XYZ file of C-alpha atoms in Angstrom:
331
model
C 90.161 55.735 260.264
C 88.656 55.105 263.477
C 88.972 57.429 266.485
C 87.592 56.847 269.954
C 87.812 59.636 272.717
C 86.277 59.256 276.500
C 83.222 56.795 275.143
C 81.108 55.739 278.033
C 77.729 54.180 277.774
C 75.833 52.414 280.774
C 72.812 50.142 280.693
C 71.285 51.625 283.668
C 73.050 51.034 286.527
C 75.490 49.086 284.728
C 78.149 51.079 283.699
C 79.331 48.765 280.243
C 81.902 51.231 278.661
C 84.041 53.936 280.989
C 85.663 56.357 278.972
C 87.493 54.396 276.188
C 89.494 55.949 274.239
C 91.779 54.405 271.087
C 92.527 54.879 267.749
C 92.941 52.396 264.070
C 94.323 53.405 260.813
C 93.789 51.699 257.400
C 96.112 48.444 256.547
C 95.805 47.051 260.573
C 93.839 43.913 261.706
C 93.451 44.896 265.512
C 92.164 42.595 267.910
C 89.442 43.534 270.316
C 89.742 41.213 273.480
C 88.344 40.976 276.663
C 86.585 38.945 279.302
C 82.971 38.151 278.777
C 80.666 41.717 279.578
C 83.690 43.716 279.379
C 81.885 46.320 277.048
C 83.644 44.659 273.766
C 80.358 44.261 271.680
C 78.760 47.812 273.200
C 81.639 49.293 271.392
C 81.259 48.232 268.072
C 77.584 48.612 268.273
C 78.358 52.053 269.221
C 81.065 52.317 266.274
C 78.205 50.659 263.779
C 75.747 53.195 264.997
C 73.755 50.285 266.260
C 73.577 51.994 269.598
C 74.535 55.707 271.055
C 76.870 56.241 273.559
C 75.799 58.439 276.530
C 79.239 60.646 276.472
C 82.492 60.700 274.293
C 82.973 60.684 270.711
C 83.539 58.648 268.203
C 84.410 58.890 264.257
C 84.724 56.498 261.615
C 86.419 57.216 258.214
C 85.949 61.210 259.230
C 81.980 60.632 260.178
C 80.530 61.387 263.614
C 78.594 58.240 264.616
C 76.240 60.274 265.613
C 75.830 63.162 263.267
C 76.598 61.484 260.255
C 75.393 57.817 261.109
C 74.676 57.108 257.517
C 77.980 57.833 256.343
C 79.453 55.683 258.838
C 77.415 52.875 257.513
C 78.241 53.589 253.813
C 82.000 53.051 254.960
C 81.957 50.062 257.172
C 81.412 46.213 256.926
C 79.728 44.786 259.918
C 79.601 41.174 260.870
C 78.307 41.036 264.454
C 78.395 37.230 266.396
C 74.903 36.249 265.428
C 75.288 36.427 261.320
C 72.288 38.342 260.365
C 71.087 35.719 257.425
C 68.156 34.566 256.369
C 68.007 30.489 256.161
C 65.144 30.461 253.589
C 67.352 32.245 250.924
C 69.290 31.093 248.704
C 73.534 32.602 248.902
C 73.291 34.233 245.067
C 70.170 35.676 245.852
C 70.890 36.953 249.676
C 74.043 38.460 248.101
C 71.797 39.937 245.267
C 69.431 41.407 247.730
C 72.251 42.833 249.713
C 73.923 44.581 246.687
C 70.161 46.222 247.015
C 70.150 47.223 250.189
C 73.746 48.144 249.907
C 71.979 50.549 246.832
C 75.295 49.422 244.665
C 74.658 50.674 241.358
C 73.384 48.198 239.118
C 76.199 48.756 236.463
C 78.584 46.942 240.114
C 76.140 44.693 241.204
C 77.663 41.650 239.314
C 81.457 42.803 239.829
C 80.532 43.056 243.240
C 78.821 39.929 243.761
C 81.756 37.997 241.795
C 84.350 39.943 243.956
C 83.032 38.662 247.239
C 82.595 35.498 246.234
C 85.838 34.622 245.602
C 87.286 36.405 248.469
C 84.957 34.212 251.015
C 85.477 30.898 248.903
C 81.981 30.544 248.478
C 82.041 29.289 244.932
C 81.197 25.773 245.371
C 78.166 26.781 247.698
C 76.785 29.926 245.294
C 73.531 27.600 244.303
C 72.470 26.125 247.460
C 69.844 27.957 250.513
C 72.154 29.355 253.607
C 69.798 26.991 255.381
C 71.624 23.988 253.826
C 75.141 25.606 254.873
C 77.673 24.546 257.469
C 78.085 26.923 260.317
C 81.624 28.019 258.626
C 80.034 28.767 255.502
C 77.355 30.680 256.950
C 80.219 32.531 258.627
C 81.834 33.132 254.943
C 78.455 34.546 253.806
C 78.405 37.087 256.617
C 81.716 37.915 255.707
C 80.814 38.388 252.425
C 77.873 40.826 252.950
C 79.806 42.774 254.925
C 82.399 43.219 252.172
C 79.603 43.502 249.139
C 79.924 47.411 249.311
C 83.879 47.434 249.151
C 84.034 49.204 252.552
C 87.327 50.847 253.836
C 86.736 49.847 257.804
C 85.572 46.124 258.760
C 84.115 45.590 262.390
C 83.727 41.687 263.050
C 82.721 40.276 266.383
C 83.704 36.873 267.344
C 83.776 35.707 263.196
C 85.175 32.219 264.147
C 82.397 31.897 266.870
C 81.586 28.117 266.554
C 83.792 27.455 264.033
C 86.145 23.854 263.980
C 89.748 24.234 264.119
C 90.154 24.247 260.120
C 87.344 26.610 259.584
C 88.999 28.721 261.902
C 92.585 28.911 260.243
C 90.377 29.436 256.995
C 88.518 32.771 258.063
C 91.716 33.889 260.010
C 93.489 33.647 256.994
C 91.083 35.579 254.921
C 90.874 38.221 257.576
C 94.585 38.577 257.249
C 94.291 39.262 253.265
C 91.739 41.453 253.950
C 93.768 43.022 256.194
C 96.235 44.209 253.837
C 94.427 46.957 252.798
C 91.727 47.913 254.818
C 91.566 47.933 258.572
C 89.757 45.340 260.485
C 88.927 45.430 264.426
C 87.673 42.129 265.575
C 86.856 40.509 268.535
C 87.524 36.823 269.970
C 87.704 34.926 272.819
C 90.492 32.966 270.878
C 93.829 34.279 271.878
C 96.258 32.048 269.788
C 94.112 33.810 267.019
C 95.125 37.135 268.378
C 98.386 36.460 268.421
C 98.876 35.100 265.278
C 96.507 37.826 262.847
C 96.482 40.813 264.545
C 99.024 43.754 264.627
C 97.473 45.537 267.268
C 96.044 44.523 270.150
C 93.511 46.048 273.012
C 92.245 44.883 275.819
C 89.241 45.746 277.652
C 88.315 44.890 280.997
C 85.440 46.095 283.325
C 84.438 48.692 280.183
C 87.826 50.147 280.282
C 90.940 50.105 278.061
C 93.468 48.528 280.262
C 95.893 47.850 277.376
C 97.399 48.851 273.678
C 99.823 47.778 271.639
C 101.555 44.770 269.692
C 101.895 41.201 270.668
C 105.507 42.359 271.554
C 104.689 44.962 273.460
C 102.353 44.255 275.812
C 104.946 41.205 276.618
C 107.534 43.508 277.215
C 105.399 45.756 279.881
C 104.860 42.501 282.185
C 108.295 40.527 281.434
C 110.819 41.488 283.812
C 113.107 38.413 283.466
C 113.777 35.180 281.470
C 114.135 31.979 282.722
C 116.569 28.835 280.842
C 116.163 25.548 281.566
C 119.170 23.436 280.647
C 119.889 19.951 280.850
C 123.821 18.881 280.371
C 125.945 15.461 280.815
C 128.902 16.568 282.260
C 130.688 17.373 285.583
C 128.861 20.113 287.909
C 131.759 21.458 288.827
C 132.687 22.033 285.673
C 130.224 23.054 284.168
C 128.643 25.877 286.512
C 131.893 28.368 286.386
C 130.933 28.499 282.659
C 127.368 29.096 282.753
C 128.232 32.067 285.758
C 130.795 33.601 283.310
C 128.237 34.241 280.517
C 127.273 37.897 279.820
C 123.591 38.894 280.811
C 122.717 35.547 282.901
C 122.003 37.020 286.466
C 121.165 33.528 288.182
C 122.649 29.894 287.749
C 120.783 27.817 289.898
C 121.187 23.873 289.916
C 118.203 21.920 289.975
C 119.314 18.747 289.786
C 122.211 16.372 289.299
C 122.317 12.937 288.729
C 124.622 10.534 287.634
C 126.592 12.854 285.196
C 123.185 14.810 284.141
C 122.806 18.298 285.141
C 119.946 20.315 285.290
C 120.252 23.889 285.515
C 118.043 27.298 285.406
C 119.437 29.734 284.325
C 117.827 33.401 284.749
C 118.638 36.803 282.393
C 117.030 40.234 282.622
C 118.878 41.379 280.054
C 116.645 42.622 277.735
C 117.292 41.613 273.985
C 119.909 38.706 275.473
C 119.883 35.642 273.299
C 121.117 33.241 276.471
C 120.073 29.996 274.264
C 122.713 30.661 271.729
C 125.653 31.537 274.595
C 124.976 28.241 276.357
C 124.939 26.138 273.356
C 128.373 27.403 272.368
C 129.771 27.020 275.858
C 128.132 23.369 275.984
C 130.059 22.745 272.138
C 133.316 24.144 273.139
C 133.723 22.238 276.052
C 132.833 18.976 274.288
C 129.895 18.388 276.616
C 126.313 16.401 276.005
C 123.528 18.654 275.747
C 120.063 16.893 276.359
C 117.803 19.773 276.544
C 117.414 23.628 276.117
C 113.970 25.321 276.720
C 113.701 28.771 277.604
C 110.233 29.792 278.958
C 108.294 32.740 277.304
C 105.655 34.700 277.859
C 102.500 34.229 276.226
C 99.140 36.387 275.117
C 97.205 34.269 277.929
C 99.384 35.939 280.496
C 99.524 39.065 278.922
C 95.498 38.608 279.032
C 95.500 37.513 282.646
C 98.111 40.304 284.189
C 95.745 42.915 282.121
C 92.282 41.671 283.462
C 93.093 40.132 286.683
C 96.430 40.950 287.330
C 97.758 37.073 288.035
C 100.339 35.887 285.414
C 102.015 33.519 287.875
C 99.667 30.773 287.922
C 100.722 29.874 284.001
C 104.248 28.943 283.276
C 104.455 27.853 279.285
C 107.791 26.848 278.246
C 108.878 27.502 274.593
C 111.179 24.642 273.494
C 114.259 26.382 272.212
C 116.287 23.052 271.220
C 116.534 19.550 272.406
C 119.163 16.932 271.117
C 121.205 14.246 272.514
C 125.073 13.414 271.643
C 125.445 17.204 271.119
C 129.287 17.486 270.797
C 131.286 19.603 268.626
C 132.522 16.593 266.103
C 128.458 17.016 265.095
């Protein structure tokens, strides 16, 4: 659906996009992300025939952006950061005037018009002036003109741009069901976001593509190890011989120990190696206390940093596997 080969466009001497190339297909929500000026927004202008690239090529739903910039526009829904609404208009009759521009055929208009407006919750708001709106609902009515012509592609920079946390969740959501049948590239600065609508994900950096794939993915290329942290009442002595004899653990290191508590890291590189579950069962069998299981985990704000900087080691999240006291087998 969209196709992207060698794309390069400077603003004189600034070079904002080198060569990107990547590709979408109908039925993904891919997320667009990047550091601030990393040629993000230059694309999609460039996809939305907003702008013209100074090399490459790029098509959208089979049209040249440049050769066939009209039909590009007939098949895509474009919601860029600044909302283009007017305040002094009221949403039925913005909508109305879009199905216009849109040239809908008046026989859709209505259908249309209802369509959108239940998609982008905007029911409760339909009588009053944009002017009068919250900034989330102004964001719902740029959604919604962007979807009035039923377009197959949707291009949305930053959508939650200003947005609180629940108006957030509300148009990631939507862009999610939307999602399910057409495909949607969008940017954000948001990475939790990312992570938690998008099936694809690129990264750009210094006008380049510097990454591609899933959320899974592009952990797995920087991920080399995992690292267990493991707290246990017991006897060290004890208690280390089982840990080393566990398959796929590499490293047993003891932290700490203290009065009867021991505190332990353990390290696996095995990839696919579920070292949580092992230890728990060791820590049952032998009738020991567990206090605490967390095994750290790489997250999309490394995965951004390695890509765009190339530092991951400065962020150390831990994902709490399991945590419980008394842990013994009568339990």
């Amino acid at each position: 659906m969209i196709e992207v080969k060698n794309l390069t466009k400077s603003y004189g001497p600034t070079l904002a996009v080198n060569q990107v190339s990547f590709d979408a297909h109908a039925g993904e929500v891919v997320g667009f992300i990047g550091p601030n000026g990393a040629g993000k927004t230059t694309t999609m202008r460039i996809l939305t025939c907003y702008l013209t690239a100074d090399a490459g090529s790029a098509t959208v739903a089979g049209y040249d952006v440049v050769e066939n910039a009209i039909d590009v526009r007939k098949n895509v829904g474009y919601l860029p950061e600044s909302a283009p609404l007017y305040a002094d208009m009221g949403v039925v009759d913005y909508l109305k005037f879009m199905t216009e521009i849109r040239e809908i055929p008046k026989s859709q208009r209505k259908e249309r018009l209802r369509t959108v407006v239940d998609i982008c919750g905007l029911e409760g708001v339909i009588q009053k002036d944009i002017g009068e709106l919250s900034k989330g609902y102004r964001q719902r009515v740029g959604l919604a003109q962007s979807l009035i012509h039923d377009p197959p592609i949707l291009i949305l920079d930053e959508p939650t741009s200003g947005l609180d946390p629940s108006q957030t969740i509300e148009i990631r959501n939507l862009i999610k069901d939307i999602g399910k049948e057409k495909l949607v590239l969008f940017s954000t600065h948001i990475l939790p976001e990312v992570a938690a609508t998008c099936d694809r994900i690129l990264i750009i950096s210094q006008g380049e593509i510097v990454a591609n794939g899933t959320h899974d993915d592009l952990i797995s290329q920087i991920r080399s190890e995992d690292k267990l942290h493991v707290t246990i009442q017991g006897s060290e002595e004890a208690i280390t011989p089982k840990l080393q004899e566990l398959d796929g653990i590499t490293q047993v290191s003891c932290v700490s120990s203290d009065n009867g508590v021991v505190k332990y890291e353990l390290t696996t590189s095995q990839e696919g190696y579920y070292a949580a579950g092992d230890v728990y069962n060791v820590v049952v069998k032998n009738e020991w206390v567990l206090v605490e299981l967390r095994q750290e985990s790489v997250d999309l704000e490394q995965v951004f940093l390695h890509f765009t900087t190339g530092e991951t080691s400065n962020i150390t999240p831990a994902r709490e596997v399991m945590r419980v006291e008394n842990s013994t087998e009568e339990e």
